[in-house]
Structure formats: C-alpha cells, structure tokens
Short mmCIF file of C-alpha atoms in Angstrom, two decimals:
data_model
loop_
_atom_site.label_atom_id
_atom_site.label_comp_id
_atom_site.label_asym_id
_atom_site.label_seq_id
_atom_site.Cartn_x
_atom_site.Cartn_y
_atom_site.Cartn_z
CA UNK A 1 -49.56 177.35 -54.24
CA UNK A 2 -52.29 174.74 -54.67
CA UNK A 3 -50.46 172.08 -54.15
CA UNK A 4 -48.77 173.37 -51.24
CA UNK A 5 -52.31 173.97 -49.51
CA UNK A 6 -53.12 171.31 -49.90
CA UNK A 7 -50.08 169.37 -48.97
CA UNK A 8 -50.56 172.12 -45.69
CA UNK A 9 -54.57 170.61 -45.21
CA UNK A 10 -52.87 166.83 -45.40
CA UNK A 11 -50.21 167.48 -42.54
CA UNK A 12 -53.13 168.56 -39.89
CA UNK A 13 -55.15 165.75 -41.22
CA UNK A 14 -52.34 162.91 -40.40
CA UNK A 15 -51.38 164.74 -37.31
CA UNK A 16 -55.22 164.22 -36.51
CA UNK A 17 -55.42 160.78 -37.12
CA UNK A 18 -51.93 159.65 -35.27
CA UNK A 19 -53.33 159.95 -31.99
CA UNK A 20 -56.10 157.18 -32.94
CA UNK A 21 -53.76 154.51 -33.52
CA UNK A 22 -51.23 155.37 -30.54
CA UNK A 23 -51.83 153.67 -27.00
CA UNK A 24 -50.86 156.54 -25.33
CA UNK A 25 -53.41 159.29 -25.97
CA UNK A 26 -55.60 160.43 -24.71
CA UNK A 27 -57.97 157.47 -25.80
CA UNK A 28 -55.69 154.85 -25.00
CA UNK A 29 -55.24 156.21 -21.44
CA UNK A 30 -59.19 156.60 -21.34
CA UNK A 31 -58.94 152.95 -22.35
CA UNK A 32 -56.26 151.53 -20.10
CA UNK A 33 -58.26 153.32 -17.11
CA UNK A 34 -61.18 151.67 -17.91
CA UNK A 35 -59.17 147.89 -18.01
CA UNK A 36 -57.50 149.04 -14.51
CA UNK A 37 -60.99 150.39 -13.28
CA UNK A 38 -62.03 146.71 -14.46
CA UNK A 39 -59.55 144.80 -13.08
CA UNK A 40 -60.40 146.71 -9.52
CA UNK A 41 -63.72 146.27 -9.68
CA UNK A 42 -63.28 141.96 -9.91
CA UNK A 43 -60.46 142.37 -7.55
CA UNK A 44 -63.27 144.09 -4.71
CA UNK A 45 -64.26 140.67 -3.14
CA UNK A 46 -60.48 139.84 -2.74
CA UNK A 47 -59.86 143.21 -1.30
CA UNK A 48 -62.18 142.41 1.27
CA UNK A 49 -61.30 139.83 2.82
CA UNK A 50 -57.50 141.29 2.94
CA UNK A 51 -56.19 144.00 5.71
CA UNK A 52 -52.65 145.28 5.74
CA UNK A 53 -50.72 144.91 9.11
CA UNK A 54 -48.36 147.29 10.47
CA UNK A 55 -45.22 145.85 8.08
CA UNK A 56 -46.89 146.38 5.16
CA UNK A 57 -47.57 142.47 4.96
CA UNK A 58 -50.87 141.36 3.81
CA UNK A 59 -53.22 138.77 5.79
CA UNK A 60 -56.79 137.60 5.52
CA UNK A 61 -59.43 138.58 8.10
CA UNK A 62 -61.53 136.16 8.93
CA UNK A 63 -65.23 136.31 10.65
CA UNK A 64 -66.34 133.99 12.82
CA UNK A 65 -70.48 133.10 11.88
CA UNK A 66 -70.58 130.41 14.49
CA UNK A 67 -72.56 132.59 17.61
CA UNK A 68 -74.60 134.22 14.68
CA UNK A 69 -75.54 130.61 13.36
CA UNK A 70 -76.14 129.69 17.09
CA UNK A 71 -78.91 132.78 17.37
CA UNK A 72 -80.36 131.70 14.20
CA UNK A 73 -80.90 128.34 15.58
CA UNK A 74 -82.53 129.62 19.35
CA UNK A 75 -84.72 131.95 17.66
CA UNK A 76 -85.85 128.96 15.53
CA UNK A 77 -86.30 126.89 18.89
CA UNK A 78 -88.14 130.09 20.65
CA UNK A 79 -90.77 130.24 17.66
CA UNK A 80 -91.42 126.80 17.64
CA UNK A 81 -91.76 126.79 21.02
CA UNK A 82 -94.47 129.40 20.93
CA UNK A 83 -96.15 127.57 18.32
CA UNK A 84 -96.49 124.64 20.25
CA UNK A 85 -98.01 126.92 23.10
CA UNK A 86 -100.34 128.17 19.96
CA UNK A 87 -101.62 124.79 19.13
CA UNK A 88 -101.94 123.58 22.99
CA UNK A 89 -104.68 126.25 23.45
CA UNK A 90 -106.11 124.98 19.93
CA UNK A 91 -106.47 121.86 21.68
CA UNK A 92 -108.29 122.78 24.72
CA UNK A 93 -110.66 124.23 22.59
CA UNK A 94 -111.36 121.34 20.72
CA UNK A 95 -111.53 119.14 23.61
CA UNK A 96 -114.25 121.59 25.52
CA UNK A 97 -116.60 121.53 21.97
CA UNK A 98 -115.72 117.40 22.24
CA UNK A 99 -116.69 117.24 25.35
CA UNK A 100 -119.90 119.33 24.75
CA UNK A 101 -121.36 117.27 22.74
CA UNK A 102 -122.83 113.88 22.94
CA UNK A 103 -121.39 112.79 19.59
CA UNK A 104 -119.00 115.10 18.34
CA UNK A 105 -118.59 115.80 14.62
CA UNK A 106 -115.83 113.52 13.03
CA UNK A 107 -114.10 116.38 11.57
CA UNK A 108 -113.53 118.17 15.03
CA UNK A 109 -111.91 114.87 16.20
CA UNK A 110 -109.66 115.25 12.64
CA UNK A 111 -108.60 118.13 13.68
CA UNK A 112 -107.86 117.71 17.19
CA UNK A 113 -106.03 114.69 16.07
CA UNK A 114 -104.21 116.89 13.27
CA UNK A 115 -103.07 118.99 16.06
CA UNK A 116 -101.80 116.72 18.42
CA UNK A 117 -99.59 115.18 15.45
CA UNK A 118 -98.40 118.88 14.56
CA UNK A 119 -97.37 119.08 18.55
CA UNK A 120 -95.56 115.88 18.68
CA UNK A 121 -93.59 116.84 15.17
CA UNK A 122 -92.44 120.15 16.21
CA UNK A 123 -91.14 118.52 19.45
CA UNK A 124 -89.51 116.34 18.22
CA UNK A 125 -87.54 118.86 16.00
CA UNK A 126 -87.02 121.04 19.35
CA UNK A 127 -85.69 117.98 21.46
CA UNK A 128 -83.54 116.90 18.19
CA UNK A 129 -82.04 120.79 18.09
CA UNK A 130 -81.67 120.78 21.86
CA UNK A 131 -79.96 117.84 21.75
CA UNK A 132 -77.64 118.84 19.13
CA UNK A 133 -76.74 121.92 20.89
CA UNK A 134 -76.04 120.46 24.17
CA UNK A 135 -73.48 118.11 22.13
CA UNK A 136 -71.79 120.96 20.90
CA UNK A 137 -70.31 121.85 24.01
CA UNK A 138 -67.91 119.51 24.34
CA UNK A 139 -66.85 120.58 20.65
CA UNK A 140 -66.42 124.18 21.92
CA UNK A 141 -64.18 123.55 24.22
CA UNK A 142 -61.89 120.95 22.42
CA UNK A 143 -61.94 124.05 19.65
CA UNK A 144 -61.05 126.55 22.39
CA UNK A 145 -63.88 128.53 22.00
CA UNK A 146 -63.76 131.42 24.26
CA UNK A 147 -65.57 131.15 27.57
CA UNK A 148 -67.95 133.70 27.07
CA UNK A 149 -69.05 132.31 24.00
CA UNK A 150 -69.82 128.87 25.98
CA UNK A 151 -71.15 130.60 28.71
CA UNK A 152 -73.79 132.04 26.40
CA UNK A 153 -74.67 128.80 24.63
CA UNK A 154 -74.82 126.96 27.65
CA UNK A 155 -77.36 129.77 29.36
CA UNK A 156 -79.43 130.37 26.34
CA UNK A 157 -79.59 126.22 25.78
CA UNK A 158 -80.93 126.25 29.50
CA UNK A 159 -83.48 128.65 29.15
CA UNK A 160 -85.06 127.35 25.92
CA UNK A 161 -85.22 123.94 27.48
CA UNK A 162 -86.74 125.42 30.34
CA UNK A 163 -89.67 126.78 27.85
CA UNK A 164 -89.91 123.90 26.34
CA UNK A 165 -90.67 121.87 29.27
CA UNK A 166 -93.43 124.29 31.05
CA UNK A 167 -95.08 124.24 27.63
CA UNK A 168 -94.87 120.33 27.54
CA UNK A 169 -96.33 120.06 30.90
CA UNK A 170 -99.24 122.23 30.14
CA UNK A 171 -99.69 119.97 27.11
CA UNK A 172 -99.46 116.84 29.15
CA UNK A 173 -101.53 118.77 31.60
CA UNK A 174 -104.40 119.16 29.21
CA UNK A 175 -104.34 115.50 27.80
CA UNK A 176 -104.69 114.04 31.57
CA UNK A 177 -107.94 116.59 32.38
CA UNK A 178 -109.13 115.30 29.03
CA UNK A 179 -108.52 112.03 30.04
CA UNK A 180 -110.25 112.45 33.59
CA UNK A 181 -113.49 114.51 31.82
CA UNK A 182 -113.77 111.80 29.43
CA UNK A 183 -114.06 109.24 31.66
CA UNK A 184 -116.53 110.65 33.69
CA UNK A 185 -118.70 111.00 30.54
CA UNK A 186 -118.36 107.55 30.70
CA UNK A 187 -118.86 107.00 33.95
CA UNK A 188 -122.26 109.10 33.59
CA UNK A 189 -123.86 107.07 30.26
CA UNK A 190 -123.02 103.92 32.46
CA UNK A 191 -125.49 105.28 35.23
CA UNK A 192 -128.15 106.36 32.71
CA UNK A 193 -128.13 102.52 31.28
CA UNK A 194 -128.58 101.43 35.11
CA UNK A 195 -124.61 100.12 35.39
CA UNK A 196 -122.78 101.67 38.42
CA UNK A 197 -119.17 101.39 38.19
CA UNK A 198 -116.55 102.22 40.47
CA UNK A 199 -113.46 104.47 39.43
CA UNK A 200 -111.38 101.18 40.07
CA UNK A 201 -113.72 99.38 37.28
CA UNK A 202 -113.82 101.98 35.28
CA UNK A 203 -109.80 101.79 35.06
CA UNK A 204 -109.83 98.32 34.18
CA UNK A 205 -112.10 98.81 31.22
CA UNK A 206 -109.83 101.52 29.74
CA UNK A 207 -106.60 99.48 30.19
CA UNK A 208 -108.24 96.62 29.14
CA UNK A 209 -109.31 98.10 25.99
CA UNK A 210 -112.56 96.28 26.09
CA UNK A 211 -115.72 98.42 26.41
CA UNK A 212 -117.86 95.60 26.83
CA UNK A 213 -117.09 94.02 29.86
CA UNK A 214 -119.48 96.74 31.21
CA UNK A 215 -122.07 97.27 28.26
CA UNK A 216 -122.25 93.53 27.33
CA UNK A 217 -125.43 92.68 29.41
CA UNK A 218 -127.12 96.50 29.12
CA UNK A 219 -130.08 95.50 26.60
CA UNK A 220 -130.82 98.88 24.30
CA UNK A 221 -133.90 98.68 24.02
CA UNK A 222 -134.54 102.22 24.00
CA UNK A 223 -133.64 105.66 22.55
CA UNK A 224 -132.11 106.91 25.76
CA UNK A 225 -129.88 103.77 26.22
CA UNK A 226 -128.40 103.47 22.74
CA UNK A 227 -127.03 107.02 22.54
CA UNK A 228 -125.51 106.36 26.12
CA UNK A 229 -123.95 103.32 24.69
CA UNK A 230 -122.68 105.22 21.33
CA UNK A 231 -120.92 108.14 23.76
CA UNK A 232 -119.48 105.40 25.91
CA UNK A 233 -117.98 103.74 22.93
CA UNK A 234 -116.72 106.96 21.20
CA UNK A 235 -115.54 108.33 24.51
CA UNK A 236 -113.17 105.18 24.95
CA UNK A 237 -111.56 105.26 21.36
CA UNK A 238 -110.73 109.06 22.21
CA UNK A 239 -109.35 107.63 25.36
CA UNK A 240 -107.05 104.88 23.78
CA UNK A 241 -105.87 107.67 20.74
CA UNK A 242 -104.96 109.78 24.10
CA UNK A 243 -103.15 107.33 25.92
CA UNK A 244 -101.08 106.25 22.81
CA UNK A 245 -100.05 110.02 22.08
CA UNK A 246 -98.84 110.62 25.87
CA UNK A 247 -96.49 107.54 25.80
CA UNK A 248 -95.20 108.46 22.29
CA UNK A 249 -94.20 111.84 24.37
CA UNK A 250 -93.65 110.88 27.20
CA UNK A 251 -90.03 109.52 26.88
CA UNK A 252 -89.30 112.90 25.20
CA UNK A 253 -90.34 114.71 28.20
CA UNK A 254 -88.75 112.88 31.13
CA UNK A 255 -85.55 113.26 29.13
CA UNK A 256 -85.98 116.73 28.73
CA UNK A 257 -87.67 117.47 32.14
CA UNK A 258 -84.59 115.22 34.00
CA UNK A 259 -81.99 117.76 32.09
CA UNK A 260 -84.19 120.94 33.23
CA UNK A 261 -84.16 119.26 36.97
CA UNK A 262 -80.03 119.29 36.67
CA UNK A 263 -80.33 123.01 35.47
CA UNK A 264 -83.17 124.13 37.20
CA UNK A 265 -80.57 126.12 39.78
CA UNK A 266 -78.62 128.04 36.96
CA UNK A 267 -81.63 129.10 35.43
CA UNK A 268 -83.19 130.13 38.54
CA UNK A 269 -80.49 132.54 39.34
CA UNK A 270 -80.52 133.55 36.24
CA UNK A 271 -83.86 134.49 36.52
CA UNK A 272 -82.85 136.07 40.18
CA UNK A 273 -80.25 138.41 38.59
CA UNK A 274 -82.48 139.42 35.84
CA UNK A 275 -85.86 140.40 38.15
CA UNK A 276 -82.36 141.90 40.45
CA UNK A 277 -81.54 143.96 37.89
CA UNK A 278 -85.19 145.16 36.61
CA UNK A 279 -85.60 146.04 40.06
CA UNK A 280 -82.42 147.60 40.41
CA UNK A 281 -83.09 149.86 36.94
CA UNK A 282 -86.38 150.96 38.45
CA UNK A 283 -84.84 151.95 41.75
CA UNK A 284 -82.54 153.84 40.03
CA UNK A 285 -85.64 155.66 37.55
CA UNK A 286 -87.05 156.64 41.13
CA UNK A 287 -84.15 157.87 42.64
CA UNK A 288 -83.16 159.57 39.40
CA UNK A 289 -86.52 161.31 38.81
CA UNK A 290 -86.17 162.55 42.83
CA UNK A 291 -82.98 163.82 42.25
CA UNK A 292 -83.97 166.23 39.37
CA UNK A 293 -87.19 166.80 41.40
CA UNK A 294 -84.94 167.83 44.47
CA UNK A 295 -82.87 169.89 41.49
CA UNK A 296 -85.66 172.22 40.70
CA UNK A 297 -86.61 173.17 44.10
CA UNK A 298 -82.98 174.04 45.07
CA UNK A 299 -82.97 176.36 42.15
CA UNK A 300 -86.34 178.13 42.25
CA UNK A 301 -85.12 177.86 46.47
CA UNK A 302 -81.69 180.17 44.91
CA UNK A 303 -83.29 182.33 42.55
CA UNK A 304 -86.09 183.70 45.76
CA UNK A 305 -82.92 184.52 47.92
CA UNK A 306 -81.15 185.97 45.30
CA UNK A 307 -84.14 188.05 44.15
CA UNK A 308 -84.49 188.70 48.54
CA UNK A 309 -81.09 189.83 48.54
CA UNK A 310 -80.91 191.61 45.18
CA UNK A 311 -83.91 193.73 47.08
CA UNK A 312 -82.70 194.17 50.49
CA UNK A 313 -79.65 195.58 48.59
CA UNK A 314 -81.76 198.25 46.73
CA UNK A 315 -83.62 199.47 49.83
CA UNK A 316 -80.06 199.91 51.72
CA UNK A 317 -78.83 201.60 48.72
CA UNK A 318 -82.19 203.94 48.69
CA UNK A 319 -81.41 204.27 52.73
CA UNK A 320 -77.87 205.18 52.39
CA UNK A 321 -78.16 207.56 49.42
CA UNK A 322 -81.19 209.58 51.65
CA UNK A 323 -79.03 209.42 54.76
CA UNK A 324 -75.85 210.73 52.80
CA UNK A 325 -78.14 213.41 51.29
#
C-alpha cells in the first residue's frame, strides 16, 4: 500500500514537471509572446513609415522636410537680422561717448571696432543664405515643386531681404554721420591751432591719407595746441578704419539693395494686402461688436412690449370679467 502511495505521489510529481519542458504551456506561450511582443516592438520604426492602401498592398509614406528646413533657415535669417539691428544701436552709442571725448579710451575704440567686425560677419552669412535661397528657385521648379510652396519661398525670401537692407542702410547711415561729426572735430582743432580749412581741403586731407599737409607748419608750442593736434590725428585714423569698413560693405549692399529695388513692388503689395486685411479684421470687430450691441436693445425693446401686452391683456381680462359679472 506503501509502495503504491508512493508510486500515486510520483505520477502528480511527473505530471508537474512535464509542462516545464513542453513549448506549449503555459510558459512557453508566456515565452513565445514575449519573442512576438519583441519582434513588434523592433519592427515599430518599420511600421511607421508603412500605410496599407485600399488593396491590401503595402507602400511607404513619405514626408516632405524641405518647407520645414526652409522656416528653419528664415527664422535663422530674421534673428540675425535683429541682431545686426542690436549691434547698430551698440554702435551709435559708442560713437556719441567717441565723439564726447577729446581722446577717447582705446578700449571703447576696441570695442566699437569689435562691433563693426561682428556686423560685417553676420552679413555676410545673411547675404551668403539669401543668396543660396534665391538659387533654389530655379531647383524648385525643375523638381516640380508645387506653386504654393514657391510662392512662399519666393515672398518670405523678399521680405527678409527687404529687412536686411533697411537695417543695412541705417548702419551705413550711422557710419556716414560718424564720418561727417568726425570731421568737423577736425575741422574745429584746425581753427583752435589758427589753420582755417575749407570743407574742400578738408576732403583732400582725408583721401589723401596725410594729416600733415595741414598740421605740418602749426608749431605746438603750447598745451592747447598739442591736444588739438593729438584729436586731429586720432580723429583721422577713426576716419580711414571707417572708410575701409563701408567699402568692404558696400558691394554687399548695392547687390542686395539692386535685388530689393527689382522686388520692391511685390513686397509693397504685400505689405498693402496685409495693412488691407488688419484693417479689414478691425472693421469687421466694429461692426461685429455693433451688431450684438444692436442685439441687446432689440431684445430688452421685445421683452417691454411683451411685458406691455402681457398687461394690457390682464386689465381687459379684469374689464371683461366685471362687465360679464
């Protein structure tokens, strides 16, 4: 009876185990979910990229990141832009403390210098992206590009080179009033050494390069006349750095300012149908707000005759019902 019991105990025991080493228990279909759940998960990316059509075929969906590379690259043009407007107002700022002072510090002149290099780099980048943009047009359409894609690049291409020139010309704007204030410094020290010049003479010294065609005979021989002579000299390098800067740019700007000239009608109705439609979307808040204005008075004007009526009703009922009595 022993031995049977225990052969009984064994049977349960094996019966246990078998289900262990078979694939297709409960384990092994834990198992084989977990390798399918697997094999789904590295297959996700694929999946992706793949949408069934209406045949049950499979094909591969495509997006196009060419117009959201193309924003990247005109909000990268609009923030430089803006920090070149940044730095131009650096500049007038150094050039008023410059112009101040007899002898300006040397590191107010490094850093008015450090700025004007920083301006002429990030244009460069700008003209170097506009450029590259406006040569992509021609690439557009041999790719048949849709037209309102083009239409887009070619408007929001426009625009930024329309920035970009209004904040060159202030720039170049600045540099030339520096130019003029600067010379009539000049012009000044020369009258306190007891040298009148004309503007015509005073031309020829700059382009010649050559401060001493006027100073040569003035004898310092005082205080007064020696600083005069040390602001004209100073005054003249800062004019020959600022005539070297404004014909590195200048090239860069006539190109630039010749391509806005050619656009300068499309943007301008551009601008049109924008300040049209601003003024068409506030016409429309007026008449929008009189409307529900107009609204409420016809409703509280409703409600009063109803209520008028509602009484006059009451009083002929109260009339009738006497009468009738």
């Amino acid at each position: 009876g022993r031995e049977r019991a225990r052969e009984g105990e064994a049977v349960p025991a094996a019966a246990a185990r078998a289900p262990l080493s078979s694939g297709r228990g409960p384990a092994g279909e834990a198992s084989g979910g977990c390798r399918a759940a697997a094999g789904m998960k590295d297959r996700l990316a694929d999946l992706a990229e793949c949408k069934g059509n209406e045949d049950g075929e499979t094909v591969i969906v495509e997006k196009d990141h060419f117009m959201d590379d193309f924003f990247q690259q005109v909000e990268e043009i609009r923030n430089n832009i803006a920090k070149i407007a940044q730095n131009v107002e650096e500049v007038k700022k150094q050039h008023s403390i410059i112009l101040s002072a007899p002898n300006p510090e040397g590191r107010t002149k490094e850093e008015l210098e450090e700025l004007n290099e920083e301006i002429k780099k990030i244009a460069n980048k700008i003209r170097a992206r506009l450029k590259a943009i406006e040569q992509s047009f021609d690439q557009g359409e041999n790719a048949n590009r849709t037209s309102v894609d083009l239409r887009i690049r070619k408007t929001q291409h426009s625009v930024l080179a329309h920035k970009f020139v209004e904040v060159m010309t202030e720039y170049n704007e600045t540099q030339t009033l520096f130019r003029e204030r600067s010379k009539g410094r000049i012009q000044r020290q020369l009258e306190i050494t007891g040298k009148t010049t004309t503007d015509e003479e005073l031309e020829e010294m700059l382009e010649s390069g050559n401060p001493s065609i006027f100073t040569s005979d003035i004898i310092s021989d005082s205080q007064i006349t020696r600083q005069a002579l040390n602001e004209i000299e100073s005054r003249h390098k800062d004019i020959m750095k600022l005539e070297t800067s404004i014909r590195e740019l200048h090239e860069m700007f006539m190109d630039m300012a010749m391509f806005v000239e050619t656009q300068g009608e499309m943007i301008n109705n551009i601008e049109k149908n924008v300040m049209n439609a601003s003024d068409y979307v506030e016409h429309a808040k007026e008449e929008t707000k009189k409307a529900v204005k107009y609204q409420s008075k016809a409703r509280r004007k409703l409600m009063f005759i109803i209520i008028c009526v509602t009484v006059l009703l009451l009083i002929l009922g109260i009339i009738l019902a006497t009468t009738l009595s």
